[in-house]
Each structure stands twice: as C-alpha cells, then as structure tokens.
Amino acid sequence: MEVGSKVFRRRWSLDDIAYDKVDRAVIADNRDWFYLLAASSFVEILSDLYARNLGDYYAGDDETCAWLAYKWGPEEVQHGEALKRYVLTVWPDFDWQRGFDGFRADYAPYCETALLGPTRALEMAARCVVETGTSSFYGMLTHASPEPVLAALAGHIRDDEVGHYKGFYRIYREYQGREPHSRWHVARTIWRRAVEVDQEDAYLAVKNVSLVHEARADFTRHDFRAFRNRIRAWMRQYYPFQSAVKMLLTPLDLPAPLQRLVVPLMVGGARRIV
C-alpha cells in the first residue's frame, strides 16, 4: 500500500502458508499447543485496537501514524488471522469466535490511550520491550514446533516482529532526540514493561480459550500459573535469551564495554528465573 511517499508492503500472506499440508497427527493431541496458539491468535487480532490507541497518542506525527496504521497494525492482525486459520485447521471444533469475543470484552478496558507511557519517547521504549517479547516468543515456537507448517508460520511472524522492533526503535530514537530522557528513566520504563508483559493479555486470552473449549465455569490465576509452568520447559530449551537481552538493552545505548559485561549476567539471570 502506498501512502504519500511511503510504500508499505507485506513480506507474506496467508496464501503462502501450506495449511493443506499441516500434519495434524503430530500436534492435534497436544493441549498446550492448542491453548498457546489459540490464545496467541486472540492477542494478535486485537492489535487493531492497540494500533488505534497508539495512533491517537501520536496524533500529529503523520509518519508514525501512517506506519502504525498501514504497516504494524495490519501485519499484527495478519499474524492473528494466520494463527486462527492454523488453529481451526488442526482443531476445527473449537468455537474460536466465542472465545475471541470473550477475550475482547475482558481486555478492552486495558486498551486505553490514557494508559500509555508518560512521554512519546518512553512509550516507544516500552513498545521495544513488547516487540522483544513477541519476536523471541515466535522464535521459540519456530524451534519448538513439532509440526513443519507451524514452524514456517512462526518463522514468518518472528521476522515481522523483528522488523516491528526496528520500526519502534527508530521512532524511539527520533523522540529521544527531541525529548531526551536519562538512561535511568529509560531503564525504569524497560523494567516496568518487562515485568508487566503478558500479565493481563496472556492470562485473559488463555482464560477465554479454556472457558469455551472446556465449557468450564471459571479459570483462575492458579490455572494460568500451571499452564505457564508447563511452557517453561520449552523456554529453557528454545527461548533465545541472548538476542532478547541484547534487544532489551539497545534503547539504553550502553557503552560497548559495559554491554559486554551486562549481557551475560542478564542472560544467566533470565535462565535462572525461567
């Protein structure tokens, strides 16, 4: 799509995914993969709401708003649509729409422009944290997947998310140049966002998958912790800790000697936490 002097192109489409070649036998009986992929499809498709909020927050910055509206937002929604199609290919009896409607109703109150960062630069630093998490998550799925079509799909999404990180980082640098914040303020924003990542959206997404799929009356934080504890085994083996830490630290623009010291310490700490 062309907007002004900018041309926004997608790297891939749903037609590039070989859904007709999905090997259901190697994944259909795995409950954790079902929950993870269905919940991820909910979160990704709701990006249309995130994109509108960010567009409101950056009103007046036509270049950033165009990138959000015609590049980042549509690609995030495409990720959700691609995952949704995969889920319904492998688990066709799942009432996806009912689960998504429940998730949207639960999560909409958390998607308000007023809840975004205190400044435009710091909000972009926070967005870099989110994209670090998503690109690393789909990188993990690429390597952990027992099913080849899913591995290819996750790889496409991972590459998009890395590109989105670069886009948010570019915007961060522009605003940091206009309204500079100390490393301390940027580090505090990164830390807060890293702690908050997926606390609500992941919980509510998995909750609504469970309520629909199992027709259960309730889904608690304890249930969610049990699910996450099972996923940790994948993280220990497949999560790209080193690249994730480097991406998190990039907005701090640390001197090279300090970064060389900090990265292995943080990677070791992250592995121990997981």
mmCIF file of N, CA and C in Angstrom, residues 34-48 50 76-77 79-81 83-84 87-88 94-104 107 138 201-213:
data_model
loop_
_atom_site.group_PDB
_atom_site.id
_atom_site.type_symbol
_atom_site.label_atom_id
_atom_site.label_comp_id
_atom_site.label_asym_id
_atom_site.label_seq_id
_atom_site.Cartn_x
_atom_site.Cartn_y
_atom_site.Cartn_z
ATOM 1 N N PHE A 34 -2.436 -26.235 21.612
ATOM 2 C CA PHE A 34 -3.746 -25.672 21.290
ATOM 3 C C PHE A 34 -3.991 -24.379 22.063
ATOM 4 N N TYR A 35 -3.784 -24.432 23.372
ATOM 5 C CA TYR A 35 -4.010 -23.247 24.202
ATOM 6 C C TYR A 35 -3.102 -22.100 23.783
ATOM 7 N N LEU A 36 -1.842 -22.403 23.554
ATOM 8 C CA LEU A 36 -0.871 -21.366 23.221
ATOM 9 C C LEU A 36 -1.211 -20.690 21.894
ATOM 10 N N LEU A 37 -1.555 -21.466 20.894
ATOM 11 C CA LEU A 37 -1.821 -20.907 19.571
ATOM 12 C C LEU A 37 -3.166 -20.191 19.518
ATOM 13 N N ALA A 38 -4.187 -20.759 20.143
ATOM 14 C CA ALA A 38 -5.486 -20.092 20.150
ATOM 15 C C ALA A 38 -5.409 -18.772 20.908
ATOM 16 N N ALA A 39 -4.762 -18.785 22.069
ATOM 17 C CA ALA A 39 -4.618 -17.552 22.845
ATOM 18 C C ALA A 39 -3.805 -16.517 22.076
ATOM 19 N N SER A 40 -2.749 -16.941 21.413
ATOM 20 C CA SER A 40 -1.927 -16.012 20.633
ATOM 21 C C SER A 40 -2.726 -15.393 19.495
ATOM 22 N N SER A 41 -3.585 -16.183 18.870
ATOM 23 C CA SER A 41 -4.400 -15.629 17.783
ATOM 24 C C SER A 41 -5.329 -14.537 18.305
ATOM 25 N N PHE A 42 -5.871 -14.714 19.505
ATOM 26 C CA PHE A 42 -6.728 -13.675 20.106
ATOM 27 C C PHE A 42 -5.946 -12.376 20.292
ATOM 28 N N VAL A 43 -4.785 -12.489 20.917
ATOM 29 C CA VAL A 43 -3.998 -11.296 21.244
ATOM 30 C C VAL A 43 -3.567 -10.567 19.977
ATOM 31 N N GLU A 44 -3.123 -11.324 18.972
ATOM 32 C CA GLU A 44 -2.642 -10.693 17.742
ATOM 33 C C GLU A 44 -3.764 -9.972 16.994
ATOM 34 N N ILE A 45 -4.921 -10.582 16.905
ATOM 35 C CA ILE A 45 -6.005 -9.952 16.159
ATOM 36 C C ILE A 45 -6.501 -8.688 16.854
ATOM 37 N N LEU A 46 -6.393 -8.642 18.177
ATOM 38 C CA LEU A 46 -6.832 -7.445 18.888
ATOM 39 C C LEU A 46 -5.881 -6.271 18.673
ATOM 40 N N SER A 47 -4.812 -6.481 17.918
ATOM 41 C CA SER A 47 -3.874 -5.394 17.630
ATOM 42 C C SER A 47 -4.531 -4.247 16.891
ATOM 43 N N ASP A 48 -5.677 -4.472 16.247
ATOM 44 C CA ASP A 48 -6.353 -3.341 15.612
ATOM 45 C C ASP A 48 -6.728 -2.289 16.650
ATOM 46 N N TYR A 50 -5.042 -1.886 19.631
ATOM 47 C CA TYR A 50 -3.787 -1.272 20.063
ATOM 48 C C TYR A 50 -3.338 -0.207 19.060
ATOM 49 N N GLU A 76 0.205 -7.181 12.327
ATOM 50 C CA GLU A 76 -0.146 -7.867 13.561
ATOM 51 C C GLU A 76 -1.479 -8.612 13.420
ATOM 52 N N VAL A 77 -2.449 -7.971 12.805
ATOM 53 C CA VAL A 77 -3.741 -8.631 12.597
ATOM 54 C C VAL A 77 -3.573 -9.841 11.681
ATOM 55 N N HIS A 79 -1.011 -11.732 11.527
ATOM 56 C CA HIS A 79 -0.474 -12.801 12.376
ATOM 57 C C HIS A 79 -1.616 -13.541 13.065
ATOM 58 N N GLY A 80 -2.559 -12.763 13.606
ATOM 59 C CA GLY A 80 -3.700 -13.381 14.286
ATOM 60 C C GLY A 80 -4.562 -14.200 13.353
ATOM 61 N N GLU A 81 -4.816 -13.665 12.167
ATOM 62 C CA GLU A 81 -5.633 -14.399 11.197
ATOM 63 C C GLU A 81 -4.945 -15.688 10.760
ATOM 64 N N LEU A 83 -2.736 -17.442 12.535
ATOM 65 C CA LEU A 83 -2.799 -18.386 13.653
ATOM 66 C C LEU A 83 -4.205 -18.941 13.828
ATOM 67 N N LYS A 84 -5.199 -18.085 13.654
ATOM 68 C CA LYS A 84 -6.588 -18.544 13.744
ATOM 69 C C LYS A 84 -6.851 -19.648 12.717
ATOM 70 N N VAL A 87 -5.202 -22.828 13.837
ATOM 71 C CA VAL A 87 -5.947 -23.445 14.946
ATOM 72 C C VAL A 87 -7.174 -24.175 14.420
ATOM 73 N N LEU A 88 -7.919 -23.536 13.525
ATOM 74 C CA LEU A 88 -9.147 -24.157 13.036
ATOM 75 C C LEU A 88 -8.871 -25.277 12.035
ATOM 76 N N PHE A 94 -13.291 -26.091 17.652
ATOM 77 C CA PHE A 94 -13.176 -25.002 18.621
ATOM 78 C C PHE A 94 -14.005 -23.800 18.161
ATOM 79 N N ASP A 95 -14.832 -23.278 19.059
ATOM 80 C CA ASP A 95 -15.652 -22.094 18.749
ATOM 81 C C ASP A 95 -14.782 -20.855 18.935
ATOM 82 N N TRP A 96 -13.969 -20.596 17.929
ATOM 83 C CA TRP A 96 -12.981 -19.517 18.020
ATOM 84 C C TRP A 96 -13.651 -18.170 18.270
ATOM 85 N N GLN A 97 -14.699 -17.867 17.540
ATOM 86 C CA GLN A 97 -15.309 -16.538 17.637
ATOM 87 C C GLN A 97 -15.847 -16.273 19.035
ATOM 88 N N ARG A 98 -16.448 -17.266 19.653
ATOM 89 C CA ARG A 98 -16.986 -17.063 21.006
ATOM 90 C C ARG A 98 -15.846 -16.808 21.994
ATOM 91 N N GLY A 99 -14.752 -17.532 21.840
ATOM 92 C CA GLY A 99 -13.611 -17.305 22.713
ATOM 93 C C GLY A 99 -13.024 -15.917 22.517
ATOM 94 N N PHE A 100 -12.907 -15.493 21.260
ATOM 95 C CA PHE A 100 -12.345 -14.170 20.983
ATOM 96 C C PHE A 100 -13.255 -13.060 21.493
ATOM 97 N N ASP A 101 -14.551 -13.226 21.320
ATOM 98 C CA ASP A 101 -15.488 -12.206 21.809
ATOM 99 C C ASP A 101 -15.348 -12.034 23.322
ATOM 100 N N GLY A 102 -15.182 -13.143 24.045
ATOM 101 C CA GLY A 102 -14.993 -13.065 25.486
ATOM 102 C C GLY A 102 -13.691 -12.366 25.842
ATOM 103 N N PHE A 103 -12.627 -12.682 25.104
ATOM 104 C CA PHE A 103 -11.336 -12.049 25.349
ATOM 105 C C PHE A 103 -11.401 -10.552 25.075
ATOM 106 N N ARG A 104 -12.003 -10.184 23.970
ATOM 107 C CA ARG A 104 -12.085 -8.753 23.623
ATOM 108 C C ARG A 104 -12.842 -7.984 24.696
ATOM 109 N N TYR A 107 -10.540 -7.721 27.790
ATOM 110 C CA TYR A 107 -9.285 -6.977 27.696
ATOM 111 C C TYR A 107 -9.447 -5.532 27.242
ATOM 112 N N TYR A 138 8.008 -16.013 19.225
ATOM 113 C CA TYR A 138 7.794 -16.745 17.970
ATOM 114 C C TYR A 138 9.081 -17.409 17.497
ATOM 115 N N ASP A 201 -2.969 -9.683 29.153
ATOM 116 C CA ASP A 201 -3.472 -10.180 27.870
ATOM 117 C C ASP A 201 -3.315 -11.686 27.745
ATOM 118 N N ALA A 202 -2.153 -12.235 28.173
ATOM 119 C CA ALA A 202 -1.969 -13.679 28.070
ATOM 120 C C ALA A 202 -2.930 -14.418 28.991
ATOM 121 N N TYR A 203 -3.052 -13.935 30.213
ATOM 122 C CA TYR A 203 -3.968 -14.590 31.158
ATOM 123 C C TYR A 203 -5.399 -14.589 30.630
ATOM 124 N N LEU A 204 -5.873 -13.440 30.176
ATOM 125 C CA LEU A 204 -7.262 -13.350 29.719
ATOM 126 C C LEU A 204 -7.481 -14.144 28.431
ATOM 127 N N ALA A 205 -6.461 -14.197 27.572
ATOM 128 C CA ALA A 205 -6.599 -14.977 26.342
ATOM 129 C C ALA A 205 -6.706 -16.466 26.652
ATOM 130 N N VAL A 206 -5.786 -16.972 27.482
ATOM 131 C CA VAL A 206 -5.825 -18.391 27.842
ATOM 132 C C VAL A 206 -7.111 -18.706 28.604
ATOM 133 N N LYS A 207 -7.517 -17.798 29.460
ATOM 134 C CA LYS A 207 -8.763 -17.981 30.210
ATOM 135 C C LYS A 207 -9.942 -18.192 29.259
ATOM 136 N N ASN A 208 -10.069 -17.354 28.240
ATOM 137 C CA ASN A 208 -11.224 -17.463 27.354
ATOM 138 C C ASN A 208 -11.141 -18.660 26.426
ATOM 139 N N VAL A 209 -9.921 -19.106 26.096
ATOM 140 C CA VAL A 209 -9.793 -20.375 25.374
ATOM 141 C C VAL A 209 -10.332 -21.496 26.248
ATOM 142 N N SER A 210 -9.934 -21.491 27.515
ATOM 143 C CA SER A 210 -10.331 -22.553 28.436
ATOM 144 C C SER A 210 -11.837 -22.557 28.684
ATOM 145 N N LEU A 211 -12.408 -21.387 28.912
ATOM 146 C CA LEU A 211 -13.842 -21.315 29.214
ATOM 147 C C LEU A 211 -14.682 -21.873 28.075
ATOM 148 N N VAL A 212 -14.252 -21.621 26.839
ATOM 149 C CA VAL A 212 -15.015 -22.100 25.679
ATOM 150 C C VAL A 212 -14.694 -23.558 25.387
ATOM 151 N N HIS A 213 -13.413 -23.893 25.357
ATOM 152 C CA HIS A 213 -13.011 -25.237 24.950
ATOM 153 C C HIS A 213 -13.460 -26.291 25.951
#
